[in-house]
PDB file of C-alpha atoms in Angstrom:
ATOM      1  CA  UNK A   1       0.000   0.000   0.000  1.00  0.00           C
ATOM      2  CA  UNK A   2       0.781   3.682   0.125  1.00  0.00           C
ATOM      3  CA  UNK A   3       3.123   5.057   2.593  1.00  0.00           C
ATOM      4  CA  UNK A   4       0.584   6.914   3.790  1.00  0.00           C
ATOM      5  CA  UNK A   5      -1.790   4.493   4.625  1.00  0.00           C
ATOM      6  CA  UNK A   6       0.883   2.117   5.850  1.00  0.00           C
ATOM      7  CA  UNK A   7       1.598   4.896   8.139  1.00  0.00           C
ATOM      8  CA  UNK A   8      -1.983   5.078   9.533  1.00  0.00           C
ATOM      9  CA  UNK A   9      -2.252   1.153  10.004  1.00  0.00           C
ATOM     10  CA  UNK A  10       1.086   1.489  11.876  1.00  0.00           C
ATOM     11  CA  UNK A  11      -0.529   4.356  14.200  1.00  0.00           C
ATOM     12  CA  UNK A  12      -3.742   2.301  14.532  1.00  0.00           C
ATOM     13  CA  UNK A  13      -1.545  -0.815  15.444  1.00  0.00           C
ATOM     14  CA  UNK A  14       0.344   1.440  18.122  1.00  0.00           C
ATOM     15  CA  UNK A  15      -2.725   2.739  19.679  1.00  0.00           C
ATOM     16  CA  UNK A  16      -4.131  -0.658  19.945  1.00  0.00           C
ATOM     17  CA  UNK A  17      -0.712  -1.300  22.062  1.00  0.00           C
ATOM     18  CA  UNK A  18      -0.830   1.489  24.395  1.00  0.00           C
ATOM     19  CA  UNK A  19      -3.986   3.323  24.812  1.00  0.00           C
ATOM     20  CA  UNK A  20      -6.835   0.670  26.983  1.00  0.00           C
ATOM     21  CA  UNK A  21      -9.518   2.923  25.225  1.00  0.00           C
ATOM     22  CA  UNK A  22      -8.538   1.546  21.929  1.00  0.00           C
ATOM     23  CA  UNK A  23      -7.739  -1.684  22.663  1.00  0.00           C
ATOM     24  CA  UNK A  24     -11.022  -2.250  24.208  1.00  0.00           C
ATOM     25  CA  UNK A  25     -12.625  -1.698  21.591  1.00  0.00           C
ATOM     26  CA  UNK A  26     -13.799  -4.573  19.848  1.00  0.00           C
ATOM     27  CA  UNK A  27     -15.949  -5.337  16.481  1.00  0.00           C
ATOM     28  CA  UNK A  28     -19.180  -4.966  18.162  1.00  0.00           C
ATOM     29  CA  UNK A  29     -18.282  -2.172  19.942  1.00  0.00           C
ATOM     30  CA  UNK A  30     -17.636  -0.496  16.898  1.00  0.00           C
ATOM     31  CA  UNK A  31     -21.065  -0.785  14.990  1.00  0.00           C
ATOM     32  CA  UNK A  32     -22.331   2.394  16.495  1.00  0.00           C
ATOM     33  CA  UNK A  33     -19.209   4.328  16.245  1.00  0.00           C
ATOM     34  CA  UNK A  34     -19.560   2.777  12.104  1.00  0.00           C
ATOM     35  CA  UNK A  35     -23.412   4.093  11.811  1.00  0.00           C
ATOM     36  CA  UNK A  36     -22.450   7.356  13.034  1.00  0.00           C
ATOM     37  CA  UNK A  37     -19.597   8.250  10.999  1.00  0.00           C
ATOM     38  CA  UNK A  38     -21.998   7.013   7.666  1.00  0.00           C
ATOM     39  CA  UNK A  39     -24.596   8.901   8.700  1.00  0.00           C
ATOM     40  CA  UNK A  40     -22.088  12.389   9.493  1.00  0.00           C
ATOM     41  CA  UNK A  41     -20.641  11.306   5.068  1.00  0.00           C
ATOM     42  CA  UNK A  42     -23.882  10.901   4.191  1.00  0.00           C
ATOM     43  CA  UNK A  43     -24.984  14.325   5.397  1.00  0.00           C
ATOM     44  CA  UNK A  44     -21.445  16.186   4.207  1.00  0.00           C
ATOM     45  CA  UNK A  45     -22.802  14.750   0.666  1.00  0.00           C
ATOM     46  CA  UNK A  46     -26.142  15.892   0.592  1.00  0.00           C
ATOM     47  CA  UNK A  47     -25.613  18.994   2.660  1.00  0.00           C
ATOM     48  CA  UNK A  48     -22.700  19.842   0.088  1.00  0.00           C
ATOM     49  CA  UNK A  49     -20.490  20.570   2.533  1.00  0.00           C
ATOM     50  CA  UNK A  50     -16.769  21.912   2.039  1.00  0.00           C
ATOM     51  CA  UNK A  51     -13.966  19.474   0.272  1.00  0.00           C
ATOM     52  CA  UNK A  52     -12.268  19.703   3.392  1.00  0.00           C
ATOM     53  CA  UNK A  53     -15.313  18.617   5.726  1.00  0.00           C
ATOM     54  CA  UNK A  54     -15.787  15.665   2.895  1.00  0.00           C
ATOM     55  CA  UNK A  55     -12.201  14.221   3.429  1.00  0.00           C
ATOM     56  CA  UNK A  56     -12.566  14.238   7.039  1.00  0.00           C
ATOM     57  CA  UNK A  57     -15.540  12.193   6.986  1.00  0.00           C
ATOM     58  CA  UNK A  58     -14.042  10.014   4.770  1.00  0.00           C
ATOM     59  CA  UNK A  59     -11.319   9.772   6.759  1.00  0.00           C
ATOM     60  CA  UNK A  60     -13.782   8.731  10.017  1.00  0.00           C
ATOM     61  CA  UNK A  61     -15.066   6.203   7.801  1.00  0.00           C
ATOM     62  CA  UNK A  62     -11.819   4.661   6.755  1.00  0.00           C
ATOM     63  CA  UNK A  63     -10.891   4.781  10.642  1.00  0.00           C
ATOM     64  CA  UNK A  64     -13.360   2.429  10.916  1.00  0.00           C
ATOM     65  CA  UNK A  65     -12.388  -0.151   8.124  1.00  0.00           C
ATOM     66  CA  UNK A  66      -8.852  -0.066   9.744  1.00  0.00           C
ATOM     67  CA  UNK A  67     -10.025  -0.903  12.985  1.00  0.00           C
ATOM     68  CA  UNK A  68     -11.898  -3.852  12.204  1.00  0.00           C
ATOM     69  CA  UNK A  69      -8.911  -5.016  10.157  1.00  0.00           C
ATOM     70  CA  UNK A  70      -6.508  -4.523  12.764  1.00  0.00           C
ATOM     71  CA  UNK A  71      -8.839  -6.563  15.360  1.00  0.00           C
ATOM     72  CA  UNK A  72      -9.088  -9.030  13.104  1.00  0.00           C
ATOM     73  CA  UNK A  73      -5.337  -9.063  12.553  1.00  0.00           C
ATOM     74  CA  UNK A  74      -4.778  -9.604  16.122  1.00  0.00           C
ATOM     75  CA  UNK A  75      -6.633 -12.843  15.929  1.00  0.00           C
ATOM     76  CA  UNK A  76      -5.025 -14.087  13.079  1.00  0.00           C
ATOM     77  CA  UNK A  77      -7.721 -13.659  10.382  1.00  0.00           C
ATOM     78  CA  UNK A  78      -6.814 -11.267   8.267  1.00  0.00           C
ATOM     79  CA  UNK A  79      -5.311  -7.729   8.133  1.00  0.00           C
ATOM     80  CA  UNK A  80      -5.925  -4.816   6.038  1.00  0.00           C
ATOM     81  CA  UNK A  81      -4.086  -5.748   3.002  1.00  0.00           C
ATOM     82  CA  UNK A  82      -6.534  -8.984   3.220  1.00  0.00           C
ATOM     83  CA  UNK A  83      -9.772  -6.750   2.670  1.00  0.00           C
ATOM     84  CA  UNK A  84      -7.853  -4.852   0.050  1.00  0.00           C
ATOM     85  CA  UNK A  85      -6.924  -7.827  -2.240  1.00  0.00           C
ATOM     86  CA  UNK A  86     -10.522  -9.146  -1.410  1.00  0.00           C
ATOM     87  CA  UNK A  87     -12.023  -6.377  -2.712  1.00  0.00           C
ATOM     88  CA  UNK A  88     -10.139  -6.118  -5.721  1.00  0.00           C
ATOM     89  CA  UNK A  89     -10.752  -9.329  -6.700  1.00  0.00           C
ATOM     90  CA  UNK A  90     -14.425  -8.874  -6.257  1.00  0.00           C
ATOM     91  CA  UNK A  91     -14.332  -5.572  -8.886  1.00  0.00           C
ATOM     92  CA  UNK A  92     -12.739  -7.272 -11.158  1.00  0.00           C
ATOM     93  CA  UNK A  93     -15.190 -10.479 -11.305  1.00  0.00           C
ATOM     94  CA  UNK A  94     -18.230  -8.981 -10.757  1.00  0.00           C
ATOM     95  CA  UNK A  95     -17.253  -6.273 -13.410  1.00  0.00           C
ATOM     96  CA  UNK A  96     -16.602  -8.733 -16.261  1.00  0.00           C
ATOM     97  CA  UNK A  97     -18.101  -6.353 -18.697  1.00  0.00           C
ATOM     98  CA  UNK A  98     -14.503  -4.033 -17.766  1.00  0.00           C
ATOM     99  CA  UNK A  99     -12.180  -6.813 -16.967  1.00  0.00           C
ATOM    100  CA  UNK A 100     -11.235  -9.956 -17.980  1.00  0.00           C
ATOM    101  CA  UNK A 101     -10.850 -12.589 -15.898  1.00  0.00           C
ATOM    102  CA  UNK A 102      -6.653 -12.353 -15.358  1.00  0.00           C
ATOM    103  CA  UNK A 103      -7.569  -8.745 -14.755  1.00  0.00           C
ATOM    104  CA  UNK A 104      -6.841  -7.131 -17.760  1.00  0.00           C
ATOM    105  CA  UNK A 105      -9.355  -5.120 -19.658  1.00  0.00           C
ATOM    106  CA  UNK A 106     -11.296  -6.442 -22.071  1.00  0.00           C
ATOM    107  CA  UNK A 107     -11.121  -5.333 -25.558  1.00  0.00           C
ATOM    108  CA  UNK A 108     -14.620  -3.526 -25.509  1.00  0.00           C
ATOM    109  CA  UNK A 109     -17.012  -2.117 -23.197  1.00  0.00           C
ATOM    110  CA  UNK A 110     -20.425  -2.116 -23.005  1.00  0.00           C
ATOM    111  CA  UNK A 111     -22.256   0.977 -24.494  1.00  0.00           C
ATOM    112  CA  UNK A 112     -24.981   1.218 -22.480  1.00  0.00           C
ATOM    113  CA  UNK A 113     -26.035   0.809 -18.331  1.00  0.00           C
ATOM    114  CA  UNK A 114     -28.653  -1.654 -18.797  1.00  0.00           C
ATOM    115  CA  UNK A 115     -26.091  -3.713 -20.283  1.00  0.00           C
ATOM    116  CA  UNK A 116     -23.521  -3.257 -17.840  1.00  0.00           C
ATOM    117  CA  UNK A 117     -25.971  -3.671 -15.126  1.00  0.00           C
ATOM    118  CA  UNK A 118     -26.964  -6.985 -16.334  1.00  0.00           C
ATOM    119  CA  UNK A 119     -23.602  -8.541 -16.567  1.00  0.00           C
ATOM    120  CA  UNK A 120     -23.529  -7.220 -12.655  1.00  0.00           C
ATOM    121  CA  UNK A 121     -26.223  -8.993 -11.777  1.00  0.00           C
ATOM    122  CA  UNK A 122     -25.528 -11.931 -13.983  1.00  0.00           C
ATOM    123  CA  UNK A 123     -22.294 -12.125 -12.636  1.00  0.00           C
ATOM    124  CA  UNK A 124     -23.703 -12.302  -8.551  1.00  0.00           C
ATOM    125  CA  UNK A 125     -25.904 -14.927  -9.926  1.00  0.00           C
ATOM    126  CA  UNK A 126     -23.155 -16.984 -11.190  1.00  0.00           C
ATOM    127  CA  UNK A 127     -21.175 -16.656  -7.748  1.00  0.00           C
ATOM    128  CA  UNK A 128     -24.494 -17.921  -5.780  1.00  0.00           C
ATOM    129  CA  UNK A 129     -24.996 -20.596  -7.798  1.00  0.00           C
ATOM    130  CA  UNK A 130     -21.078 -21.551  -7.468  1.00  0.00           C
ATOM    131  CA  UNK A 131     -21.712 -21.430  -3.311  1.00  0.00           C
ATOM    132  CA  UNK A 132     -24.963 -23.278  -3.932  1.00  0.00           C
ATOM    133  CA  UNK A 133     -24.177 -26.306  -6.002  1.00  0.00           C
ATOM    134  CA  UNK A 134     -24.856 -29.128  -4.003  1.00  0.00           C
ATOM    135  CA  UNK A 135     -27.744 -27.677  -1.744  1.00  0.00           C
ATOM    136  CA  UNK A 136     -31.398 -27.419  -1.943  1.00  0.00           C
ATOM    137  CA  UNK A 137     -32.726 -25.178  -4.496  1.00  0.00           C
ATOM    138  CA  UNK A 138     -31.920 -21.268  -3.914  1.00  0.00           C
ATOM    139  CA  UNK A 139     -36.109 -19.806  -4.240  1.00  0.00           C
ATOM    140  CA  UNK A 140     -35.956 -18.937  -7.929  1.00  0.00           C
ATOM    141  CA  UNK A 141     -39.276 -20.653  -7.893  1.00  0.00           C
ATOM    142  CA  UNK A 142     -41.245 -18.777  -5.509  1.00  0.00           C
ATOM    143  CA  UNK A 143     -44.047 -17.800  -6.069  1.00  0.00           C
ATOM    144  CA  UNK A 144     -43.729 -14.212  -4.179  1.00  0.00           C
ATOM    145  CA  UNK A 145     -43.064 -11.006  -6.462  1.00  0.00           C
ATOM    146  CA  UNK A 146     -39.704 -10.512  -4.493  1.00  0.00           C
ATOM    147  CA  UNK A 147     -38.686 -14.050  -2.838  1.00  0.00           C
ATOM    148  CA  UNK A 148     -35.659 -14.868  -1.084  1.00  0.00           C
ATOM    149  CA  UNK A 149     -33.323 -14.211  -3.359  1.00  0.00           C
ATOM    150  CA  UNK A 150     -33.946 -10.688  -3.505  1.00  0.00           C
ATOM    151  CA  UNK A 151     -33.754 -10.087   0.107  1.00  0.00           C
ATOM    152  CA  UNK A 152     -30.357 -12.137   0.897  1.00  0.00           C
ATOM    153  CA  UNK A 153     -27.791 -10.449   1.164  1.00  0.00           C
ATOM    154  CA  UNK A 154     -29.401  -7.106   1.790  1.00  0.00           C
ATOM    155  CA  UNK A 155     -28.575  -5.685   5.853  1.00  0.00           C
ATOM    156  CA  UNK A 156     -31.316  -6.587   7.937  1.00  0.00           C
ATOM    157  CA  UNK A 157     -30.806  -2.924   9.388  1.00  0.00           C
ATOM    158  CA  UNK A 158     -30.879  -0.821   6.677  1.00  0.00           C
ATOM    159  CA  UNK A 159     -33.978   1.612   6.959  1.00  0.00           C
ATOM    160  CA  UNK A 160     -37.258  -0.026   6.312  1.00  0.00           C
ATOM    161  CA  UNK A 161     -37.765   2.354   3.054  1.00  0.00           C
ATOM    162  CA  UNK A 162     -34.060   1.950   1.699  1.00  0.00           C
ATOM    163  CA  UNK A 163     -34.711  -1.908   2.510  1.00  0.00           C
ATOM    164  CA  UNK A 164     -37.835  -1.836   0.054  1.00  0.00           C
ATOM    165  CA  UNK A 165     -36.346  -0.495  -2.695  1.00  0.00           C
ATOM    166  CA  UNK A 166     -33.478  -2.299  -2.873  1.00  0.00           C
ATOM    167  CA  UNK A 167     -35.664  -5.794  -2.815  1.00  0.00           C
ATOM    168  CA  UNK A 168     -38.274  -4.134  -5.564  1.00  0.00           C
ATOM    169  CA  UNK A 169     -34.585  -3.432  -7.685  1.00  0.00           C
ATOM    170  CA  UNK A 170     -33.368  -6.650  -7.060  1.00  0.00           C
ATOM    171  CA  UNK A 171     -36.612  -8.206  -8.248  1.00  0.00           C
ATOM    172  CA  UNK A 172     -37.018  -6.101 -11.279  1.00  0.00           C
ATOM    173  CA  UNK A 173     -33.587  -6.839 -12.807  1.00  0.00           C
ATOM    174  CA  UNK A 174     -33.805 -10.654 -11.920  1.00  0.00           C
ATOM    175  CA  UNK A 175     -37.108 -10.897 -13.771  1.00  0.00           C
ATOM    176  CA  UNK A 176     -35.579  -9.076 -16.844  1.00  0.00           C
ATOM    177  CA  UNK A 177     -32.522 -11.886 -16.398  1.00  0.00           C
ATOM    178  CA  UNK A 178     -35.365 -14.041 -16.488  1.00  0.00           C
ATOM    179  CA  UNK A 179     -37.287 -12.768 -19.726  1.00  0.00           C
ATOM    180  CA  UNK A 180     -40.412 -11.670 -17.604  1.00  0.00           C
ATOM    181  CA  UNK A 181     -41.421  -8.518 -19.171  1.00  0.00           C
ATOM    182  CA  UNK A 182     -43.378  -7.076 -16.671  1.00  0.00           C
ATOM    183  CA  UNK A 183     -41.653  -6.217 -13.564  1.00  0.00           C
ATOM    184  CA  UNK A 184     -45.226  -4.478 -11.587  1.00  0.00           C
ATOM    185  CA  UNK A 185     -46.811  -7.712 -12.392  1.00  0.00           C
ATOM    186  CA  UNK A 186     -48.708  -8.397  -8.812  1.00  0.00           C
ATOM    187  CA  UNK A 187     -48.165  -5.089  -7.908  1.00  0.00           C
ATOM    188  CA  UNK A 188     -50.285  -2.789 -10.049  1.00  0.00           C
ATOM    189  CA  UNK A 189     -53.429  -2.761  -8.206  1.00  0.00           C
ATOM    190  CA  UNK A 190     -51.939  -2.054  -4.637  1.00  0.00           C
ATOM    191  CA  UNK A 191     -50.172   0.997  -6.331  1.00  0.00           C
ATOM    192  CA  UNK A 192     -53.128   2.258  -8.234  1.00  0.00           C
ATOM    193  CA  UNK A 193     -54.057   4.218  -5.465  1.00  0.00           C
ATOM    194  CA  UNK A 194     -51.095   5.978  -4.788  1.00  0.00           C
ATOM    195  CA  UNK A 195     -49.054   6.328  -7.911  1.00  0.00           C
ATOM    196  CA  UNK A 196     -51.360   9.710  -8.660  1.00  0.00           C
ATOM    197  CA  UNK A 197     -50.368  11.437  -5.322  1.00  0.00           C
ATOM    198  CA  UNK A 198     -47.009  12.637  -6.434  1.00  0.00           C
ATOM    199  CA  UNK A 199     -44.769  13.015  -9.721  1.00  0.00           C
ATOM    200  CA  UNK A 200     -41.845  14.658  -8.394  1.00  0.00           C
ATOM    201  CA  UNK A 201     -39.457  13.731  -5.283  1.00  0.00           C
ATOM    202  CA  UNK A 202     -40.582  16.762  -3.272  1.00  0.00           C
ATOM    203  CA  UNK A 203     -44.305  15.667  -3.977  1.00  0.00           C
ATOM    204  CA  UNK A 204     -43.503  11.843  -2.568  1.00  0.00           C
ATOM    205  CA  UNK A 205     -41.727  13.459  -0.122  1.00  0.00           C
ATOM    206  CA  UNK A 206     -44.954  15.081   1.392  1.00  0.00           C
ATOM    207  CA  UNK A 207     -46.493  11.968   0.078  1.00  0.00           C
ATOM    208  CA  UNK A 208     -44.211   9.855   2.863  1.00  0.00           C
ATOM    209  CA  UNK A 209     -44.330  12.609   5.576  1.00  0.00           C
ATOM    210  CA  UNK A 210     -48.181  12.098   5.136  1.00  0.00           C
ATOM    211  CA  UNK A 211     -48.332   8.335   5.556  1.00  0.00           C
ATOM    212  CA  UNK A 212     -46.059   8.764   8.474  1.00  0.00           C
ATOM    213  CA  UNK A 213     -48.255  11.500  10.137  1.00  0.00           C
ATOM    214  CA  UNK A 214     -51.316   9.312   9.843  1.00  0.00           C
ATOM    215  CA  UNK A 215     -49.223   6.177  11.063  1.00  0.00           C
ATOM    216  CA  UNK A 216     -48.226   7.967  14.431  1.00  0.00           C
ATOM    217  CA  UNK A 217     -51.909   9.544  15.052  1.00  0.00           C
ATOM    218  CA  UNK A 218     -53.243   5.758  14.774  1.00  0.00           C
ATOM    219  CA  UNK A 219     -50.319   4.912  16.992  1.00  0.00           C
ATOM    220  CA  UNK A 220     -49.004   2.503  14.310  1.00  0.00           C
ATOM    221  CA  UNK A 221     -44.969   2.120  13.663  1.00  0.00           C
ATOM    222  CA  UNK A 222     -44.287   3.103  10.151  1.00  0.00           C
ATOM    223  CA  UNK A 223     -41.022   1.594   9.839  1.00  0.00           C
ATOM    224  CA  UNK A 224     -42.135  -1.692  11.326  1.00  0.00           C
ATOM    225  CA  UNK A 225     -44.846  -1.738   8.800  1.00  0.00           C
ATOM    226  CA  UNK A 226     -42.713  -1.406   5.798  1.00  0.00           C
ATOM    227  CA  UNK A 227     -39.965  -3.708   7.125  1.00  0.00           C
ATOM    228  CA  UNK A 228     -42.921  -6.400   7.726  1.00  0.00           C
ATOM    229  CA  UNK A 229     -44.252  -5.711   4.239  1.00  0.00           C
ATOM    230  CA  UNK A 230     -41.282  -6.234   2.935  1.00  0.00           C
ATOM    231  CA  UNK A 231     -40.865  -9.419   4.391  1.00  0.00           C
ATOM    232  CA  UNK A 232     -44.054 -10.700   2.790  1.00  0.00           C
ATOM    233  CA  UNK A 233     -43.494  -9.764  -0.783  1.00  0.00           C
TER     234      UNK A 233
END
């Protein structure tokens, strides 16, 4: 790696040797000090905050990624260079449409995102059928709109409404893998009733703020709701 990072890994190391704080800290431990510092990037992004305000958030972030990697080091897992390789190799199969296998580049690219998306998703398919092989079948058969293979993988703690949408993507792409040309199929007449509320984000966002509003004057949980729906699709 850089010198500079090998620098901060050696600091990181150090501080796990001398200061109790940090070497009391552990992985789970950590998870709040992880959703915080997302959350504090998230908001420098959105809020358009100052270059300099972006790196240090960054920087908080990457704290993070070191920490677990040096905790894990300690145990004899792996270490920072580990996650690195790891996640190179990962970019470079999953984005088969850029490189080829040895990780050169290939000798043409795709001229389009739909295209490139699908060889994404074709390619995750291809890896979960490689860890499958040899167990029962992975859901492709259910009968739901989303099934299980939409919502594995996905956090179970991500936000109820970031949650849905990511299992309504997943299910719209794999039934385009799988030549199914309507991906509202199931869906259209629960949406019927809502699709003519809004037609621009600040619109849904009222939209939202409205359902919620209702939700907490009926004393229901909005974000349980979803998160349950979810889990029936």
């Amino acid at each position: 790696m850089s010198a500079a990072v090998d620098r901060l890994v050696e600091v990181i190391r150090l501080l796990r040797e001398h200061c109790l704080w940090t070497a009391a800290l552990t992985h789970a431990s950590l998870v709040t000090y992880l959703v915080e510092e997302s959350y504090e990037l998230v908001e420098a992004i959105e809020e358009g905050h100052p270059e300099e305000d972006l790196k240090g958030e960054l920087a908080d972030v990457l704290l993070q990624v070191v920490l677990h990697a040096e905790i894990a080091r300690e145990r004899g897992a792996f270490d920072l260079d580990a996650v690195a390789e790891a996640l190179t190799e990962k970019m470079v199969r999953r984005n088969r449409h850029v490189f080829t296998p040895d990780g050169g580049l290939q000798p043409s690219f795709p001229a389009t995102v739909e295209e490139i998306i699908a060889s994404w998703d074709e390619a995750k398919r291809q890896e979960k059928a490689a860890l499958a092989e040899g167990t029962a079948d992975d859901g492709d058969a259910s009968p739901h709109l989303v099934g299980p293979t939409a919502l594995e993988g996905l956090p179970r703690h991500l936000p109820a409404l970031a949650l849905a949408d990511k299992a309504l993507g997943r299910a719209e792409r794999r039934r385009a893998l799988d030549g199914v040309t309507s991906a509202s199929e199931g869906v259209t007449s629960a949406s019927e009733g809502v699709t003519s509320a809004f037609g621009t984000e600040e619109e849904l966002g009222d939209f939202l703020l409205g359902v919620v509003r209702a939700a907490r004057a009926r004393g229901l949980d909005s974000e349980r709701a979803l998160r349950t729906a979810v889990g029936r699709l």
